[in-house]
Tab-separated table of C-alpha atoms in Angstrom:
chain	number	residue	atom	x	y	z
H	217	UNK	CA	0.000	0.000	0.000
H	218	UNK	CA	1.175	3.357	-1.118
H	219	UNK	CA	-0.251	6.536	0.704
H	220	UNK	CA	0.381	9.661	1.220
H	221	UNK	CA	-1.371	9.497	4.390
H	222	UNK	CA	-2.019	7.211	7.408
H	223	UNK	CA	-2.323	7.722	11.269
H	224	UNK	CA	-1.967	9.824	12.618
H	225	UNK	CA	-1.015	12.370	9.976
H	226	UNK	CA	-4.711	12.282	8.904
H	227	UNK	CA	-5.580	14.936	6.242
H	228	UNK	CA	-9.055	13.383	5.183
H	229	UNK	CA	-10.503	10.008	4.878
H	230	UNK	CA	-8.205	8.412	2.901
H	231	UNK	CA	-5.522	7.850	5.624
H	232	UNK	CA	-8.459	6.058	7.688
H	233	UNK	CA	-9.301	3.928	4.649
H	234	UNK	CA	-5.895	2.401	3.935
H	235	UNK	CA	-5.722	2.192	7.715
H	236	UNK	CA	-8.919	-0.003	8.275
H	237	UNK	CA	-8.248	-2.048	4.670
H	238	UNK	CA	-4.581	-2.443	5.280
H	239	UNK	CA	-5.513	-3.781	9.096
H	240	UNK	CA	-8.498	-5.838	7.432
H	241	UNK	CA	-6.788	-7.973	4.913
H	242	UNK	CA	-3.820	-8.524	7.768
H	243	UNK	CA	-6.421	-10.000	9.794
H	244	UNK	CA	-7.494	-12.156	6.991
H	245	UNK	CA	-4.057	-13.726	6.673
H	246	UNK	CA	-2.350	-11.786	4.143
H	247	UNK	CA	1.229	-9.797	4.040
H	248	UNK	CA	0.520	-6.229	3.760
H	249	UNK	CA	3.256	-3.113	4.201
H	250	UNK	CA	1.885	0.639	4.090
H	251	UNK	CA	4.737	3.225	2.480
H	252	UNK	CA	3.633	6.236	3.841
H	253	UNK	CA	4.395	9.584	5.295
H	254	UNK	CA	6.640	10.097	8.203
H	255	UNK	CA	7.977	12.815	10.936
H	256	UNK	CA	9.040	13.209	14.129
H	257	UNK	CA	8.559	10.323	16.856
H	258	UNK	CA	6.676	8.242	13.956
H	259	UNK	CA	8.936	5.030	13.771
H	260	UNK	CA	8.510	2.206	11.524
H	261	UNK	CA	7.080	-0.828	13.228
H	262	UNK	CA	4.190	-3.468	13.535
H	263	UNK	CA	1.082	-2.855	14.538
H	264	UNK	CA	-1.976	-5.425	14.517
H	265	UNK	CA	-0.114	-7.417	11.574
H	266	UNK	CA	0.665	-4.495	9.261
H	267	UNK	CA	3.808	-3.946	8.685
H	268	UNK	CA	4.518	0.346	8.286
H	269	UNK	CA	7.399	1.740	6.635
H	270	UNK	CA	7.496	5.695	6.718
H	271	UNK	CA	9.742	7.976	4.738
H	272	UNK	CA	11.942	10.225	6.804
H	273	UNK	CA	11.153	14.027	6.116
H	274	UNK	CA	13.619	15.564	4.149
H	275	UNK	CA	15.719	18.394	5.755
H	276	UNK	CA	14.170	21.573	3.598
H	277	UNK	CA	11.893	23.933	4.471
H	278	UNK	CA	8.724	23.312	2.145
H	279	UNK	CA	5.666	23.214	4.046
H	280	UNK	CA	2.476	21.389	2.153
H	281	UNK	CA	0.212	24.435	3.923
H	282	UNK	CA	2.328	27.493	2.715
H	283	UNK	CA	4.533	26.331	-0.613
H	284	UNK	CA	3.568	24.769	-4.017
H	285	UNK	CA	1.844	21.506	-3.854
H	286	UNK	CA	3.557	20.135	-6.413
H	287	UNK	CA	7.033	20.912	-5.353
H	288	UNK	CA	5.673	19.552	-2.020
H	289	UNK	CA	4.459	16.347	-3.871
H	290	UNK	CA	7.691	15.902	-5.773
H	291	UNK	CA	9.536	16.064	-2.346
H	292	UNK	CA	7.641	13.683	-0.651
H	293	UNK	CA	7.757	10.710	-3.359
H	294	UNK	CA	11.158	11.041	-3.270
H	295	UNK	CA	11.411	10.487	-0.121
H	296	UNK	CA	8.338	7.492	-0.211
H	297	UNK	CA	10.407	5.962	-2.762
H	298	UNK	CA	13.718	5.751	-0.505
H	299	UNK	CA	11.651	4.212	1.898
H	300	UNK	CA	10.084	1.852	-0.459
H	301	UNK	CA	12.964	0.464	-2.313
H	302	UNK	CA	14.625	-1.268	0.355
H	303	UNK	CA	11.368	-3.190	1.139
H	304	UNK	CA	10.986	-4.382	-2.174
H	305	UNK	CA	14.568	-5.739	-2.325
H	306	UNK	CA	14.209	-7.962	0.896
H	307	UNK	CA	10.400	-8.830	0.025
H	308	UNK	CA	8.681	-9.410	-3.277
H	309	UNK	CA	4.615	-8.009	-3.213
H	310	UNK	CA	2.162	-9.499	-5.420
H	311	UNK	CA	0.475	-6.037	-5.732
H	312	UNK	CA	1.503	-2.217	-5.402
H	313	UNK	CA	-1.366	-0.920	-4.162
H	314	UNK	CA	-1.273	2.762	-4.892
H	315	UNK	CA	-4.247	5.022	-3.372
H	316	UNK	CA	-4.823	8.421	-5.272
H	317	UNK	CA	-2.459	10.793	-7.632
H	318	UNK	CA	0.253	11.706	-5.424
H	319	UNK	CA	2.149	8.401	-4.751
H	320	UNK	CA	1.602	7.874	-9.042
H	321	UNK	CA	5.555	8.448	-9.566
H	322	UNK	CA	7.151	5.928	-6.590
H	323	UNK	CA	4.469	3.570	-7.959
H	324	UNK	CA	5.061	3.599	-11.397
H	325	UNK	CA	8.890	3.403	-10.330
H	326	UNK	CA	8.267	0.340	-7.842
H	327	UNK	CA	6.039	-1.638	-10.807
H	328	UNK	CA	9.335	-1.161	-13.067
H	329	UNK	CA	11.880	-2.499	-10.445
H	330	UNK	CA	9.392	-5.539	-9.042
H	331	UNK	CA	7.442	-6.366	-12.479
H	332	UNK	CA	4.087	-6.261	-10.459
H	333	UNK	CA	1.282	-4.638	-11.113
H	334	UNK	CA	-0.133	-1.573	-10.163
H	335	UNK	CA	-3.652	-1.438	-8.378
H	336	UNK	CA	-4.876	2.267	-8.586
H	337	UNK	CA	-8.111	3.364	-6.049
H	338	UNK	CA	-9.323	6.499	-6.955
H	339	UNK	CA	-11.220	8.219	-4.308
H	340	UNK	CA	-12.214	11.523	-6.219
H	341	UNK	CA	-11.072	13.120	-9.322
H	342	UNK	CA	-9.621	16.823	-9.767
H	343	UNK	CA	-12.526	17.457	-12.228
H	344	UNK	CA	-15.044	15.850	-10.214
H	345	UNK	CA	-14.150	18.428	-7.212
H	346	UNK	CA	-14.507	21.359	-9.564
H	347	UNK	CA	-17.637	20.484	-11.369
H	348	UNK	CA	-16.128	19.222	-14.579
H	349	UNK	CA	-13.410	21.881	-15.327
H	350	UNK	CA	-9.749	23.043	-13.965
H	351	UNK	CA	-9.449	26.237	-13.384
H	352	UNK	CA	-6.060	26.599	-12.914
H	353	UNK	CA	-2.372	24.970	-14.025
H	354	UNK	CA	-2.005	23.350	-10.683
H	355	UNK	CA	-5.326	22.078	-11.000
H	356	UNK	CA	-4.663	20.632	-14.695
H	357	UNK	CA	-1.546	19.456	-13.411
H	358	UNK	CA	-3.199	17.178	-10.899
H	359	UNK	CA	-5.482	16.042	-13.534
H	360	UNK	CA	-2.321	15.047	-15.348
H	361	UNK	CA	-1.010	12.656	-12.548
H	362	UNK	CA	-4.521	11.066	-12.596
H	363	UNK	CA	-4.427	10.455	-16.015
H	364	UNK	CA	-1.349	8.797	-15.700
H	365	UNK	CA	-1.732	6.823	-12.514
H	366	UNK	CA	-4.877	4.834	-13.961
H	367	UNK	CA	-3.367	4.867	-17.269
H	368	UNK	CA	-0.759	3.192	-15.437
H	369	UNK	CA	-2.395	0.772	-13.287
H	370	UNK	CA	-3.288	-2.636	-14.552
H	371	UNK	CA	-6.827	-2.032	-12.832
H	372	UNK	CA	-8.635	0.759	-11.078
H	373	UNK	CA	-10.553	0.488	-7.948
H	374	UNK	CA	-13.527	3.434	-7.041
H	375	UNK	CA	-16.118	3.561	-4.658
H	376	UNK	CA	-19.617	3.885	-7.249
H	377	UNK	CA	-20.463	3.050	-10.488
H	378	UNK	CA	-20.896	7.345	-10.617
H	379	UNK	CA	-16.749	7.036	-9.718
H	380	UNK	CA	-16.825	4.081	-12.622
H	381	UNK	CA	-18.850	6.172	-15.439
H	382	UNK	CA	-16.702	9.670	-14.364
H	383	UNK	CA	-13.286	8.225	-14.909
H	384	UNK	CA	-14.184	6.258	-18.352
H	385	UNK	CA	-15.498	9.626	-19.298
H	386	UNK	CA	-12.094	11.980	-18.367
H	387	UNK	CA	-9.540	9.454	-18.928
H	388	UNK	CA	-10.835	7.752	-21.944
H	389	UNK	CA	-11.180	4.374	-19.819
H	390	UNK	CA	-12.192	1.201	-20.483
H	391	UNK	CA	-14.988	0.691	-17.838
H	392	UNK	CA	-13.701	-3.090	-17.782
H	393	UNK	CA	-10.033	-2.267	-15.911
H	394	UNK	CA	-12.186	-0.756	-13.391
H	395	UNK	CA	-13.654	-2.461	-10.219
H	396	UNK	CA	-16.555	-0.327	-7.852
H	397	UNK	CA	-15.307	-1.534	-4.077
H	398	UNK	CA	-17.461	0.914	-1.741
H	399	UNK	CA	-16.083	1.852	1.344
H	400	UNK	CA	-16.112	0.991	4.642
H	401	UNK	CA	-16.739	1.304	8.161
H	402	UNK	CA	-17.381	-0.225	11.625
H	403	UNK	CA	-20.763	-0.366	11.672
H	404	UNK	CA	-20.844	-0.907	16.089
H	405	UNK	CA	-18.885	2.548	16.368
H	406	UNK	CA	-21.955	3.813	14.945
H	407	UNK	CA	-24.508	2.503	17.486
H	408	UNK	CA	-24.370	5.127	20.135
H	409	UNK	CA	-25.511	4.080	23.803
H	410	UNK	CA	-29.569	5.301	24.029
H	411	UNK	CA	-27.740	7.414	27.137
H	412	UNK	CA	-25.577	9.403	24.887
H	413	UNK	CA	-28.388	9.526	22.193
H	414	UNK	CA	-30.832	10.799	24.442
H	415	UNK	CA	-28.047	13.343	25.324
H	416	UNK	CA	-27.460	14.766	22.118
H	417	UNK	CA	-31.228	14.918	21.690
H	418	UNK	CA	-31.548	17.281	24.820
H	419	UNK	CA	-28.379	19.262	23.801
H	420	UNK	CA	-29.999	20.240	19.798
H	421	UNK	CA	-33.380	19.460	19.523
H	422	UNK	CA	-35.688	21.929	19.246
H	423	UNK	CA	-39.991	21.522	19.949
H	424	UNK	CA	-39.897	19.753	16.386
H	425	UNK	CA	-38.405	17.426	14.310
H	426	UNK	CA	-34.140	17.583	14.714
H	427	UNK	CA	-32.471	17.415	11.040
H	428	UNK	CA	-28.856	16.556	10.996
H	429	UNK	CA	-26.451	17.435	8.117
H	430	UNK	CA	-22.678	16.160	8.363
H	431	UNK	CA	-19.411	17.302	6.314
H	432	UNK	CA	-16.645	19.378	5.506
H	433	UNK	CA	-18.316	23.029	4.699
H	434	UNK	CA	-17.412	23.378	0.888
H	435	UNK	CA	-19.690	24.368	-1.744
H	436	UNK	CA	-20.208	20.755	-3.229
H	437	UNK	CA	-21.447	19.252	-0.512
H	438	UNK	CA	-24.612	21.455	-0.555
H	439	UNK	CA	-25.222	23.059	2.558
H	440	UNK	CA	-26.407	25.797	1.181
H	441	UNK	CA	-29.339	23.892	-0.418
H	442	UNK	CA	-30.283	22.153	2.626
H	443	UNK	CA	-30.614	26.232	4.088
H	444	UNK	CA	-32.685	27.635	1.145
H	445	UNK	CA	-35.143	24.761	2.338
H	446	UNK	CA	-35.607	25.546	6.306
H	447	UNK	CA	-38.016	28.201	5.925
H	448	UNK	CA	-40.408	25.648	3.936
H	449	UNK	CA	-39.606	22.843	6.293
H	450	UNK	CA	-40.452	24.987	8.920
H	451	UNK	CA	-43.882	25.918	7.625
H	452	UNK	CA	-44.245	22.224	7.186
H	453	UNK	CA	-42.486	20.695	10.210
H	454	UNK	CA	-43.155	23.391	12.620
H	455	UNK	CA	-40.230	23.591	14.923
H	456	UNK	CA	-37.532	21.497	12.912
H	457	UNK	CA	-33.944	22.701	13.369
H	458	UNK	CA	-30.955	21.978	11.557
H	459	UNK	CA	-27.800	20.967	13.454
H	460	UNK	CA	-24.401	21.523	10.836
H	461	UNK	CA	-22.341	19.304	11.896
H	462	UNK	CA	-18.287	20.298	10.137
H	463	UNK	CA	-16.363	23.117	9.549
H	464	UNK	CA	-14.525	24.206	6.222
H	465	UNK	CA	-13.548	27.461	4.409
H	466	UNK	CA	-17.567	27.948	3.574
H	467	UNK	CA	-18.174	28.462	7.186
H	468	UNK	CA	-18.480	32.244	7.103
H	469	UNK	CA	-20.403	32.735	3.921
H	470	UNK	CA	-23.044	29.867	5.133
H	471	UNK	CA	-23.380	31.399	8.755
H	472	UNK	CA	-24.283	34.767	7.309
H	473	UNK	CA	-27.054	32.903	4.920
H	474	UNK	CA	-28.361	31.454	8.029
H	475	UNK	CA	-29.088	34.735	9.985
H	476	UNK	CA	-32.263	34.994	9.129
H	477	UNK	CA	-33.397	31.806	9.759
H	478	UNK	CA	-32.154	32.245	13.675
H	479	UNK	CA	-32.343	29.586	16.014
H	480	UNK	CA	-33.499	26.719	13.167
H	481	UNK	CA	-30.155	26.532	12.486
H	482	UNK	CA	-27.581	24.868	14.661
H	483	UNK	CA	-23.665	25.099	14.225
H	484	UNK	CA	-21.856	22.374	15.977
H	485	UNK	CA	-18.983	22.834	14.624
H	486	UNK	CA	-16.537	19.675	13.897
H	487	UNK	CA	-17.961	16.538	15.847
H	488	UNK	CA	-15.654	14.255	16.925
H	489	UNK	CA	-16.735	10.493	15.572
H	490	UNK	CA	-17.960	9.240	18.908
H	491	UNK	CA	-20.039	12.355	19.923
H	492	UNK	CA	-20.815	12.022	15.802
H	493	UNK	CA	-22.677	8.717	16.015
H	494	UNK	CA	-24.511	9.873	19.633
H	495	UNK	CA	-25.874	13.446	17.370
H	496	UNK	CA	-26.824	11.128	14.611
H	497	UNK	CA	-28.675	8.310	15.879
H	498	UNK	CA	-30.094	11.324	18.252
H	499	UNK	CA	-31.689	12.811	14.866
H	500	UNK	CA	-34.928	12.566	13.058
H	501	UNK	CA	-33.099	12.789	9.424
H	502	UNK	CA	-29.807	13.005	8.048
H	503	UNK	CA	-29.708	14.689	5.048
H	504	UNK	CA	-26.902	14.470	2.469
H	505	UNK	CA	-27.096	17.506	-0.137
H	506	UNK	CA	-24.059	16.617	-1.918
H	507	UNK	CA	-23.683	18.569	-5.226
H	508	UNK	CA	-20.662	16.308	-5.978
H	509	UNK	CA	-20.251	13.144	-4.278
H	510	UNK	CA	-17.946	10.569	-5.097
H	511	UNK	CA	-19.438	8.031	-2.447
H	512	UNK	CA	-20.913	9.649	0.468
H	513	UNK	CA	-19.358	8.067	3.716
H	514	UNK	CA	-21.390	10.035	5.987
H	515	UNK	CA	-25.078	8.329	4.628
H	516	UNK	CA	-23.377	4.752	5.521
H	517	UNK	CA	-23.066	6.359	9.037
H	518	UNK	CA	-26.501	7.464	9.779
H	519	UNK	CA	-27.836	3.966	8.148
H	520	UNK	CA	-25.321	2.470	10.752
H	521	UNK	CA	-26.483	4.822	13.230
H	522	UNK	CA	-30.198	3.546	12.263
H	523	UNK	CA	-31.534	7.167	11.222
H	524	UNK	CA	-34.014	7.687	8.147
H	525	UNK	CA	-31.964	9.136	5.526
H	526	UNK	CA	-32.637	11.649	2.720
H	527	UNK	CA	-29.771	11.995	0.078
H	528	UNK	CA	-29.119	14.160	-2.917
H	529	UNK	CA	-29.798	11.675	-6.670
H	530	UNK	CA	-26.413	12.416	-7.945
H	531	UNK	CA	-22.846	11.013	-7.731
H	532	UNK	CA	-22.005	7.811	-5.470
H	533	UNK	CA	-24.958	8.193	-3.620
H	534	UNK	CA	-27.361	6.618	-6.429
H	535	UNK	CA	-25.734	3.506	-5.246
H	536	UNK	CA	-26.921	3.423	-1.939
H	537	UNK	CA	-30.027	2.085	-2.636
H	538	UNK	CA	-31.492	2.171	0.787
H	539	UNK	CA	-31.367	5.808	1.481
H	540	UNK	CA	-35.286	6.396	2.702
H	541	UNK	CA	-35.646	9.367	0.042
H	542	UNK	CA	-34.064	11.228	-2.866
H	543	UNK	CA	-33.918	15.126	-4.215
H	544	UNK	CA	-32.796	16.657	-6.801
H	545	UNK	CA	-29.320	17.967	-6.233
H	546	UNK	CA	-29.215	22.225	-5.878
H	547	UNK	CA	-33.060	22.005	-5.327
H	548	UNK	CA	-34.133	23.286	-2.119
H	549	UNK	CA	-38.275	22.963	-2.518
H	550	UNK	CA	-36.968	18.495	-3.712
H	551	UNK	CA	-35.104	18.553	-0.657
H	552	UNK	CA	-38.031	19.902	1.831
H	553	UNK	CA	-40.615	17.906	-0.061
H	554	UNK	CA	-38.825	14.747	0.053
H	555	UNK	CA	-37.990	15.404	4.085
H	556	UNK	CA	-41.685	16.440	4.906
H	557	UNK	CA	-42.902	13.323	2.860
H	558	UNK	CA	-40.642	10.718	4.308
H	559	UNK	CA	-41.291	12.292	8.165
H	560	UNK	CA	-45.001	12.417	7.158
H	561	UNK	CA	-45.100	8.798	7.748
H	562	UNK	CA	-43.014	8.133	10.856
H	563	UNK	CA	-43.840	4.218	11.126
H	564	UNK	CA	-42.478	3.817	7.546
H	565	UNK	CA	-39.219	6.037	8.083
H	566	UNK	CA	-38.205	3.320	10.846
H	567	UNK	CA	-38.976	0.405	8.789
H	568	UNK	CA	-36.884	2.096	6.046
H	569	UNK	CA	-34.083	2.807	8.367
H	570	UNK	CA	-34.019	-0.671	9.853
H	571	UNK	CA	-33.617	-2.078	6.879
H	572	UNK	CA	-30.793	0.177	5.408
H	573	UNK	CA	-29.428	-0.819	9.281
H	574	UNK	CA	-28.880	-4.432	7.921
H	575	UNK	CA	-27.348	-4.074	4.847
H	576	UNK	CA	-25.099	-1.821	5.971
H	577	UNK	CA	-23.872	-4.384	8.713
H	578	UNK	CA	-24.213	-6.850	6.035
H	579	UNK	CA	-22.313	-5.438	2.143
H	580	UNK	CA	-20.121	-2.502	3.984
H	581	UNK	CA	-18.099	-3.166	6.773
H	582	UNK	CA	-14.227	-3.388	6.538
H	583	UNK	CA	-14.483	-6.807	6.659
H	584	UNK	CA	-17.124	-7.395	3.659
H	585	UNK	CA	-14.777	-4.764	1.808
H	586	UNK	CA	-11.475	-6.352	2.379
H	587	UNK	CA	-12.771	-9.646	1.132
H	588	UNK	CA	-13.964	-8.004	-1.912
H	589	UNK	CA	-10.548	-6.472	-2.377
H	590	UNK	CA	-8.742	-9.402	-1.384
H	591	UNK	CA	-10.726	-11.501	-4.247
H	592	UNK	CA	-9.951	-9.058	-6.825
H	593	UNK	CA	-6.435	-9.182	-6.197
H	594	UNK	CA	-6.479	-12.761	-6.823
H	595	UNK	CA	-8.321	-12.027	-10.205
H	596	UNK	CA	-5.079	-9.876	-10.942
H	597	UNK	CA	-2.969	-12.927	-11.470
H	598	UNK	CA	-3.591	-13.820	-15.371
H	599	UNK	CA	-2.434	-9.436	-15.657
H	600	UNK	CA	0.794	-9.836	-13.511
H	601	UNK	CA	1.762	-12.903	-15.538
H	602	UNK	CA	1.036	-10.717	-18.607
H	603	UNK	CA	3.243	-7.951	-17.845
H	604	UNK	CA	6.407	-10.209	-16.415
H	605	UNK	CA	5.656	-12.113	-19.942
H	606	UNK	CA	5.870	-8.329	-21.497
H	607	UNK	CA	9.747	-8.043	-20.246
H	608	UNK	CA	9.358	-6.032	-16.891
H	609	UNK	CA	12.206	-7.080	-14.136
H	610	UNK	CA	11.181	-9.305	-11.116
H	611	UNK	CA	12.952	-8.363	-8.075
H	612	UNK	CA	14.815	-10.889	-5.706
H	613	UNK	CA	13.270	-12.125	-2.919
C-alpha cells in the first residue's frame, strides 16, 4: 500500500481507509506493508499485523500548507520511494497498491523495479471536485497525474459506479479495468448508547423534528441547499432545526445565509466520531445535499447509526439504494418535499431505516470490503503474468 497518508497524519478520509483495509486484509491472513508519510517520533514498526514503513522528512523547508503543492508532492515521493525500495529488495509483493495521484511516480517506479502490477483506487477526481473543469495549471496538473496513474495501473478500484462512469469519461477508460469496491466502516462505532443519544437529543433538539447534516463546509457538498429549504420545512415541520455538523472554508459565507433563519439553524462545529454517532442516531433525518459526491461516507453512518436518511440523486450516492428518500441535487423545494414526505409517515421512516441498518452491517463493513478487495487481487494474477511475460524485471526475494 502506497499513501500519502495514514495515522496519525490524517488529512481526510483516505488515511483512515488504507488504515482499516490495510488492518483488514492482515487479519485475513495476508502480508501487507503501508509506504507512507513520516515525521518526528513516527517510527517504523508493527502494529496489529501491518507492517509500516514511513519515509523520513527531508531536511528543507517546504511546508504542504504554505509552498507549491507540487514541489511539495515531488519532495515527498522522493522520499516514499527511498523508503520503499529497500522493502521491495528484501520482500517481493504481489500487488503495489497505490491510493490516489500523489504516490503515481514511486508507484510507477516500484512496478518497473518488481514487475508487479499496479492497483490504482481512486477516491475523487480533480474534475469531479470542480464540477467538470480546472481552473487553474495546478489544477490541470493534478489532472495530469490522474491520467497517468490509472493509465498506469493494470486495474482501477472506485467507490460507485458514478466514480466508474466519471473516470471512463475523463480518462478515456475502459470501464472493464475498473472495479466499484465501496467503502467501509465499523458499523458498532456507529450505534451510540440510548444514554448518549438521548443526550445529544436534549443538547440540539428543538420543539420539532431535529435534522442533521454532516461534512466538511465546501460548496459541493450542498449546505447551502439544505438552508434555502428551512423556511419551507419549517412551515411544514413546525419547529424542525438543523444541526451543521463540520467546519470548512464555507463556514463564514453559510453562517451569514443562516441569519435569518435564527435559532433553526444549529452550528456544531466539527464533531468528533464518537459524539458524531450519539448526534446522529439522536436525529430525526440526516440529510446528504451533496452537489458532488464521489461516495458519500457520511449516509453509511446514519444507516449504521439507524436514522431515516434523505440523500441528494447524484454522484455515489445513487448507489446506496437504501437511502429512505431522494432530491434533486441544488433544489431546495426536492429537498423539503422529500424530508416532509418521508417524516409524514413516521412508522415507515423506521422500517426504512431498519432495513438500510442491515445491509449496511451486512455489504459494507471493513471486513465485507477487504474480502472483496482481497478476491480481486487474486483475479489480478492472469495481468501480472502478462506484464512479467511483457519483459518487466522481477525483483529478488
Amino acid at each position: 500500500m502506497l499513501s500519502w497518508e495514514y495515522p496519525p497524519l490524517i488529512v481526510g478520509g483516505l488515511g483512515r481507509h488504507v488504515d482499516a483495509l490495510s488492518h483488514e486484509l492482515g487479519a485475513a491472513g495476508h502480508e501487507v506493508c503501508v509506504v507512507t508519510r513520516g515525521g518526528a517520533g513516527l517510527p517504523d514498526g508493527v502494529h496489529e499485523g501491518v507492517r509500516v514503513r514511513r519515509a523520513a522528512v527531508d531536511p528543507i523547508a517546504l511546508d504542504l500548507t504554505t509552498e507549491s503543492l507540487l514541489a511539495w508532492t515531488q519532495a515527498f515521493e522522493h522520499a516514499l520511494l527511498r523508503a520503499a525500495l529497500p522493502v521491495v529488495r528484501r520482500w517481493r509483493p504481489d500487488v503495489i497498491h497505490a491510493h490516489d495521484w500523489l504516490v503515481t511516480q514511486c508507484a510507477t517506479t516500484l512496478a518497473q523495479v518488481t514487475g508487479r502490477p499496479i492497483v490504482a483506487t481512486m477516491h475523487a477526481t480533480e474534475a469531479g471536485r470542480h464540477q467538470g473543469w480546472l481552473p487553474a495549471p495546478l489544477n490541470r496538473a493534478v489532472h495530469s497525474f490522474e491520467r497517468w496513474l490509472v493509465g498506469r495501473a493494470t486495474r482501477v478500484i472506485v467507490c460507485s459506479s458514478f466514480m466508474r462512469d466519471e473516470l471512463a469519461r475523463l480518462f478515456e477508460l475502459s470501464p472493464e479495468r475498473v472495479d466499484v469496491v465501496p467503502n467501509g466502516l465499523d458499523a458498532d462505532a456507529w450505534r451510540a448508547p440510548a444514554r448518549a443519544r438521548l443526550a445529544a437529543r436534549a443538547r440540539y433538539a428543538g420543539d420539532g423534528p431535529l435534522l442533521v447534516l454532516a461534512g466538511r463546509l465546501v460548496y459541493e457538498k450542498g449546505v447551502h441547499t439544505a438552508l434555502a429549504a428551512m423556511p419551507r420545512l419549517r412551515r411544514e415541520l413546525p419547529g424542525a432545526r438543523l444541526v451543521v455538523a463540520g467546519a470548512g472554508p464555507q463556514e463564514a459565507t453559510l453562517r451569514a445565509e443562516a441569519r435569518r433563519l435564527g435559532d433553526a439553524v444549529h452550528w456544531a462545529g466539527f464533531v468528533p466520531a464518537g459524539d458524531l454517532a450519539a448526534l446522529l442516531g439522536a436525529a430525526d433525518m440526516v440529510l446528504v445535499p451533496s452537489l458532488y459526491e464521489p461516495f458519500g461516507l457520511v449516509a453509511l453512518e446514519a444507516a449504521a447509526a439507524g436514522t431515516p436518511l434523505a440523500v441528494a440523486d447524484t454522484g455515489g450516492l445513487r448507489d446506496l439504494t437504501f437511502a429512505g428518500a431522494r432530491f434533486a441535487p441544488d433544489d431546495p423545494a426536492a429537498l423539503a418535499g422529500a424530508v416532509a414526505g418521508l417524516l409524514g409517515d413516521r412508522s415507515a421512516a423506521r422500517r426504512g431505516a431498519a432495513r438500510a441498518q442491515r445491509i449496511v452491517r451486512r455489504d459494507y463493513t471493513w471486513t465485507a470490503v477487504a474480502k472483496r478487495t482481497a478476491a480481486l487481487y487474486a483475479g489480478y494474477e492472469d495481468e501480472r503474468d502478462r506484464i512479467t511475460r511483457a519483459g518487466a524485471p522481477t525483483a529478488t526475494p
